[in-house]
Amino acid sequence: MTIRHVVSWKLATSDDSERAEQAAAVKAGLESLPVTIPEILALEVGVNALSADNFDLVLISDFADEDALQRYVDHPDHQRVAAYIRSVVGGRSAVDFLV
C-alpha cells in the first residue's frame, strides 16, 4: 500500500499580487524536492484557479510507507521549504491515507 499525503494551505496575505508570488514560490520549492528526496514516489502541486474562498495551494504526494513519509518530513530540503511555507500561510489542512 502507498501513503498519499495531501496538504492544502491558505496564504495569509490579502494582496493578490503578493499571493501570486508566494504561491509560485511555494510551488517551485515543493516541486524541487523530488530531485533530492528519493522517498517521494510522486508529487503534484496545484495553485487555486477559481474561487478566492478556496485554499490557495494543494500538495499531493505519494510515499511507499510511513517511514518514507517521515524521512521526507525530516529531510533538510523539505524543512527549508516548509519553513518558508510556515512564514506565509494563515491556514493548513492535511490528510494521509492509504491507496
Coordinates of N, CA, C and O in Angstrom, one line a residue:
M1 N 0.8 -1.2 0.0 CA 0.0 0.0 0.0 C 0.9 1.3 0.0 O 1.9 1.3 0.6
T2 N 0.4 2.2 -0.7 CA 1.1 3.5 -0.8 C 0.4 4.5 0.2 O -0.8 4.5 0.3
I3 N 1.2 5.4 0.8 CA 0.6 6.5 1.6 C 0.5 7.7 0.7 O 1.5 8.2 0.1
R4 N -0.7 8.3 0.6 CA -0.9 9.5 -0.1 C -1.0 10.6 0.9 O -1.8 10.6 1.8
H5 N -0.1 11.7 0.8 CA 0.0 12.8 1.7 C -0.6 14.0 1.0 O 0.0 14.4 -0.1
V6 N -1.7 14.5 1.5 CA -2.4 15.7 0.9 C -2.4 16.8 1.9 O -2.8 16.7 3.0
V7 N -1.8 18.0 1.4 CA -1.8 19.1 2.3 C -2.3 20.3 1.5 O -2.0 20.5 0.3
S8 N -3.1 21.1 2.1 CA -3.6 22.4 1.5 C -3.3 23.6 2.4 O -3.2 23.4 3.6
W9 N -3.0 24.7 1.8 CA -2.7 25.9 2.5 C -3.5 27.1 2.0 O -3.8 27.2 0.9
K10 N -3.8 27.9 3.0 CA -4.4 29.2 2.7 C -3.4 30.3 3.1 O -2.9 30.3 4.2
L11 N -2.9 31.1 2.1 CA -1.9 32.1 2.4 C -2.5 33.2 3.2 O -3.7 33.5 3.1
A12 N -1.7 33.8 4.0 CA -2.1 34.8 5.0 C -2.4 36.2 4.3 O -3.2 36.9 4.8
T13 N -1.7 36.5 3.2 CA -1.8 37.8 2.6 C -3.2 38.0 2.0 O -3.8 37.0 1.5
S14 N -3.6 39.2 2.0 CA -4.9 39.6 1.3 C -4.6 40.3 0.0 O -5.5 40.6 -0.8
D15 N -3.3 40.5 -0.3 CA -2.9 41.2 -1.5 C -2.7 40.2 -2.7 O -2.0 39.2 -2.5
D16 N -3.5 40.4 -3.8 CA -3.5 39.5 -4.9 C -2.1 39.2 -5.5 O -1.8 38.1 -5.8
S17 N -1.4 40.3 -5.7 CA 0.0 40.1 -6.4 C 0.9 39.4 -5.4 O 1.7 38.5 -5.8
E18 N 0.9 39.7 -4.1 CA 1.7 39.0 -3.1 C 1.3 37.6 -3.0 O 2.2 36.7 -3.0
R19 N 0.0 37.3 -3.1 CA -0.5 35.9 -3.0 C 0.1 35.1 -4.2 O 0.5 34.0 -4.1
A20 N 0.0 35.7 -5.4 CA 0.5 35.0 -6.6 C 2.0 34.7 -6.5 O 2.5 33.6 -6.8
E21 N 2.8 35.7 -6.0 CA 4.2 35.5 -5.8 C 4.5 34.4 -4.8 O 5.4 33.6 -5.0
Q22 N 3.8 34.4 -3.7 CA 4.0 33.4 -2.7 C 3.6 32.0 -3.1 O 4.3 31.1 -2.9
A23 N 2.5 31.9 -3.8 CA 2.0 30.7 -4.3 C 3.0 30.1 -5.3 O 3.4 28.9 -5.3
A24 N 3.6 30.9 -6.2 CA 4.6 30.5 -7.1 C 5.9 30.0 -6.4 O 6.5 29.0 -6.8
A25 N 6.3 30.7 -5.4 CA 7.4 30.3 -4.6 C 7.2 29.0 -3.9 O 8.1 28.1 -3.9
V26 N 6.1 28.8 -3.3 CA 5.7 27.5 -2.6 C 5.8 26.4 -3.6 O 6.4 25.4 -3.4
K27 N 5.1 26.6 -4.7 CA 5.0 25.6 -5.8 C 6.4 25.2 -6.3 O 6.7 24.0 -6.4
A28 N 7.2 26.2 -6.6 CA 8.6 25.9 -7.1 C 9.4 25.2 -6.0 O 10.2 24.2 -6.3
G29 N 9.3 25.6 -4.8 CA 10.0 24.9 -3.7 C 9.6 23.5 -3.5 O 10.5 22.6 -3.5
L30 N 8.3 23.2 -3.5 CA 7.9 21.8 -3.4 C 8.3 21.0 -4.6 O 8.7 19.8 -4.4
E31 N 8.1 21.6 -5.8 CA 8.4 20.8 -7.0 C 9.9 20.5 -7.1 O 10.3 19.7 -7.9
S32 N 10.8 21.2 -6.4 CA 12.2 20.9 -6.4 C 12.6 19.7 -5.6 O 13.7 19.2 -5.7
L33 N 11.7 19.3 -4.7 CA 12.1 18.3 -3.7 C 12.3 16.9 -4.3 O 13.2 16.2 -3.8
P34 N 11.6 16.4 -5.3 CA 11.9 15.0 -5.8 C 13.3 14.8 -6.3 O 13.8 13.7 -6.2
V35 N 14.0 15.8 -6.7 CA 15.4 15.7 -7.1 C 16.3 15.2 -6.0 O 17.2 14.5 -6.2
T36 N 16.0 15.7 -4.8 CA 16.9 15.4 -3.7 C 16.3 14.5 -2.6 O 17.1 14.1 -1.7
I37 N 15.1 14.2 -2.7 CA 14.4 13.3 -1.7 C 13.9 12.1 -2.4 O 12.7 12.1 -3.0
P38 N 14.6 11.0 -2.4 CA 14.2 9.8 -3.2 C 13.0 9.1 -2.7 O 12.3 8.3 -3.4
E39 N 12.6 9.4 -1.5 CA 11.4 8.8 -0.9 C 10.1 9.2 -1.6 O 9.0 8.6 -1.5
I40 N 10.1 10.3 -2.3 CA 8.9 10.9 -3.0 C 8.7 10.0 -4.2 O 9.5 10.1 -5.2
L41 N 7.6 9.3 -4.2 CA 7.3 8.5 -5.4 C 6.5 9.3 -6.5 O 6.7 9.0 -7.7
A42 N 5.7 10.2 -6.0 CA 5.0 11.1 -6.9 C 4.7 12.4 -6.2 O 4.5 12.4 -4.9
L43 N 4.7 13.5 -6.9 CA 4.4 14.8 -6.2 C 3.7 15.7 -7.3 O 4.2 15.8 -8.4
E44 N 2.6 16.3 -6.8 CA 1.9 17.3 -7.7 C 1.5 18.5 -6.8 O 1.1 18.3 -5.7
V45 N 1.7 19.7 -7.3 CA 1.3 20.9 -6.6 C 0.3 21.7 -7.5 O 0.6 21.9 -8.6
G46 N -0.8 22.0 -6.9 CA -1.8 22.8 -7.6 C -2.0 24.1 -6.9 O -2.1 24.2 -5.7
V47 N -2.1 25.2 -7.8 CA -2.5 26.5 -7.3 C -3.9 26.8 -7.6 O -4.3 26.6 -8.8
N48 N -4.7 27.3 -6.7 CA -6.1 27.5 -6.9 C -6.3 28.5 -8.0 O -5.7 29.5 -8.2
A49 N -7.3 28.1 -8.9 CA -7.5 28.9 -10.1 C -8.9 29.5 -10.1 O -9.2 30.3 -11.0
L50 N -9.7 29.2 -9.1 CA -11.1 29.7 -9.1 C -11.4 30.6 -7.9 O -10.9 31.6 -7.8
S51 N -12.3 30.1 -7.1 CA -12.9 30.9 -6.0 C -11.8 31.3 -5.0 O -11.0 30.5 -4.5
A52 N -11.9 32.6 -4.6 CA -11.0 33.2 -3.6 C -11.3 32.6 -2.2 O -10.5 32.7 -1.3
D53 N -12.5 31.9 -2.1 CA -12.8 31.3 -0.8 C -12.1 30.0 -0.6 O -12.0 29.5 0.5
N54 N -11.5 29.4 -1.7 CA -10.8 28.1 -1.6 C -9.4 28.3 -1.0 O -8.9 29.5 -0.9
F55 N -8.8 27.2 -0.5 CA -7.4 27.3 -0.1 C -6.6 27.6 -1.4 O -7.0 27.4 -2.5
D56 N -5.4 28.2 -1.2 CA -4.6 28.7 -2.3 C -3.8 27.7 -3.0 O -3.5 27.8 -4.2
L57 N -3.3 26.6 -2.2 CA -2.4 25.6 -2.8 C -2.8 24.2 -2.3 O -3.3 24.1 -1.1
V58 N -2.4 23.2 -3.0 CA -2.6 21.8 -2.6 C -1.3 21.1 -3.0 O -0.8 21.3 -4.1
L59 N -0.9 20.2 -2.1 CA 0.2 19.3 -2.4 C -0.4 17.9 -2.3 O -1.0 17.5 -1.4
I60 N -0.1 17.1 -3.4 CA -0.5 15.7 -3.4 C 0.8 14.9 -3.6 O 1.4 15.0 -4.7
S61 N 1.2 14.0 -2.7 CA 2.4 13.3 -2.8 C 2.2 11.9 -2.3 O 1.4 11.6 -1.4
D62 N 3.0 11.0 -2.9 CA 2.9 9.5 -2.5 C 4.3 9.0 -2.0 O 5.3 9.4 -2.5
F63 N 4.1 8.1 -1.0 CA 5.3 7.5 -0.3 C 5.0 6.0 -0.1 O 3.9 5.6 0.0
A64 N 6.1 5.3 -0.1 CA 6.0 3.8 0.0 C 5.4 3.4 1.3 O 4.6 2.4 1.3
D65 N 5.7 4.1 2.4 CA 5.2 3.7 3.7 C 5.4 4.9 4.6 O 5.9 5.9 4.3
E66 N 5.0 4.7 5.9 CA 5.1 5.7 6.9 C 6.5 6.2 7.2 O 6.8 7.3 7.4
D67 N 7.4 5.2 7.1 CA 8.8 5.6 7.4 C 9.4 6.5 6.3 O 10.1 7.4 6.5
A68 N 9.0 6.2 5.0 CA 9.4 7.0 3.9 C 8.8 8.4 4.0 O 9.5 9.4 3.8
L69 N 7.6 8.5 4.4 CA 7.0 9.8 4.7 C 7.7 10.6 5.8 O 8.0 11.8 5.6
Q70 N 8.1 9.9 6.8 CA 8.8 10.6 7.9 C 10.2 11.0 7.5 O 10.6 12.1 7.9
R71 N 10.9 10.2 6.7 CA 12.2 10.7 6.2 C 12.0 11.9 5.3 O 12.9 12.8 5.4
Y72 N 11.0 12.0 4.5 CA 10.7 13.2 3.7 C 10.4 14.4 4.6 O 11.0 15.4 4.4
V73 N 9.6 14.2 5.6 CA 9.3 15.3 6.6 C 10.6 15.8 7.2 O 10.8 17.0 7.4
D74 N 11.5 14.9 7.6 CA 12.7 15.3 8.3 C 13.8 15.7 7.4 O 14.8 16.3 7.9
H75 N 13.7 15.5 6.2 CA 14.8 15.9 5.2 C 15.1 17.4 5.3 O 14.2 18.2 5.3
P76 N 16.4 17.8 5.3 CA 16.7 19.2 5.4 C 16.1 20.0 4.2 O 15.7 21.2 4.5
D77 N 16.0 19.5 3.0 CA 15.5 20.3 1.9 C 14.0 20.5 2.1 O 13.5 21.6 1.9
H78 N 13.3 19.5 2.6 CA 11.9 19.7 3.0 C 11.7 20.7 4.1 O 10.8 21.6 4.1
Q79 N 12.6 20.6 5.1 CA 12.5 21.5 6.2 C 12.7 23.0 5.8 O 12.0 23.9 6.3
R80 N 13.6 23.2 4.8 CA 13.8 24.5 4.3 C 12.6 25.1 3.6 O 12.1 26.2 3.8
V81 N 11.9 24.2 2.7 CA 10.7 24.7 2.0 C 9.6 24.9 3.0 O 8.8 25.8 3.0
A82 N 9.5 23.9 4.0 CA 8.4 24.0 5.0 C 8.5 25.3 5.8 O 7.5 25.9 6.2
A83 N 9.8 25.7 6.1 CA 10.0 26.9 6.9 C 9.4 28.2 6.1 O 8.8 29.0 6.7
Y84 N 9.7 28.2 4.8 CA 9.1 29.3 4.0 C 7.6 29.2 4.0 O 6.9 30.3 4.2
I85 N 7.1 28.1 3.8 CA 5.6 27.9 3.8 C 5.0 28.4 5.1 O 4.0 29.2 5.1
R86 N 5.6 28.0 6.2 CA 5.0 28.4 7.5 C 5.1 29.9 7.7 O 4.2 30.5 8.3
S87 N 6.0 30.6 7.0 CA 6.2 32.0 7.2 C 5.1 32.8 6.4 O 4.9 34.0 6.7
V88 N 4.4 32.1 5.5 CA 3.5 32.9 4.6 C 2.0 32.3 4.7 O 1.1 32.9 4.1
V89 N 1.8 31.2 5.4 CA 0.4 30.7 5.5 C -0.4 31.2 6.7 O 0.2 31.5 7.7
G90 N -1.7 31.2 6.5 CA -2.6 31.5 7.5 C -3.4 30.3 7.9 O -4.0 30.3 9.0
G91 N -3.4 29.3 7.1 CA -4.2 28.0 7.5 C -3.6 26.8 6.7 O -3.1 27.0 5.6
R92 N -3.8 25.7 7.3 CA -3.2 24.4 6.8 C -4.2 23.3 7.1 O -4.7 23.3 8.2
S93 N -4.3 22.4 6.2 CA -5.0 21.1 6.5 C -4.2 20.0 5.8 O -3.5 20.2 4.8
A94 N -4.3 18.8 6.4 CA -3.6 17.7 5.8 C -4.3 16.4 6.1 O -5.0 16.3 7.1
V95 N -4.2 15.4 5.2 CA -4.7 14.1 5.3 C -3.7 13.2 4.7 O -3.1 13.4 3.6
D96 N -3.4 12.1 5.4 CA -2.6 11.0 4.9 C -3.5 9.7 4.9 O -4.1 9.4 5.9
F97 N -3.5 9.1 3.7 CA -4.4 7.9 3.6 C -3.7 6.9 2.7 O -2.8 7.2 1.9
L98 N -4.2 5.6 2.8 CA -3.6 4.5 2.0 C -4.3 4.4 0.7 O -5.5 4.6 0.6
V99 N -3.5 4.2 -0.4 CA -4.1 4.0 -1.7 C -3.5 2.7 -2.3 O -2.5 2.2 -1.9

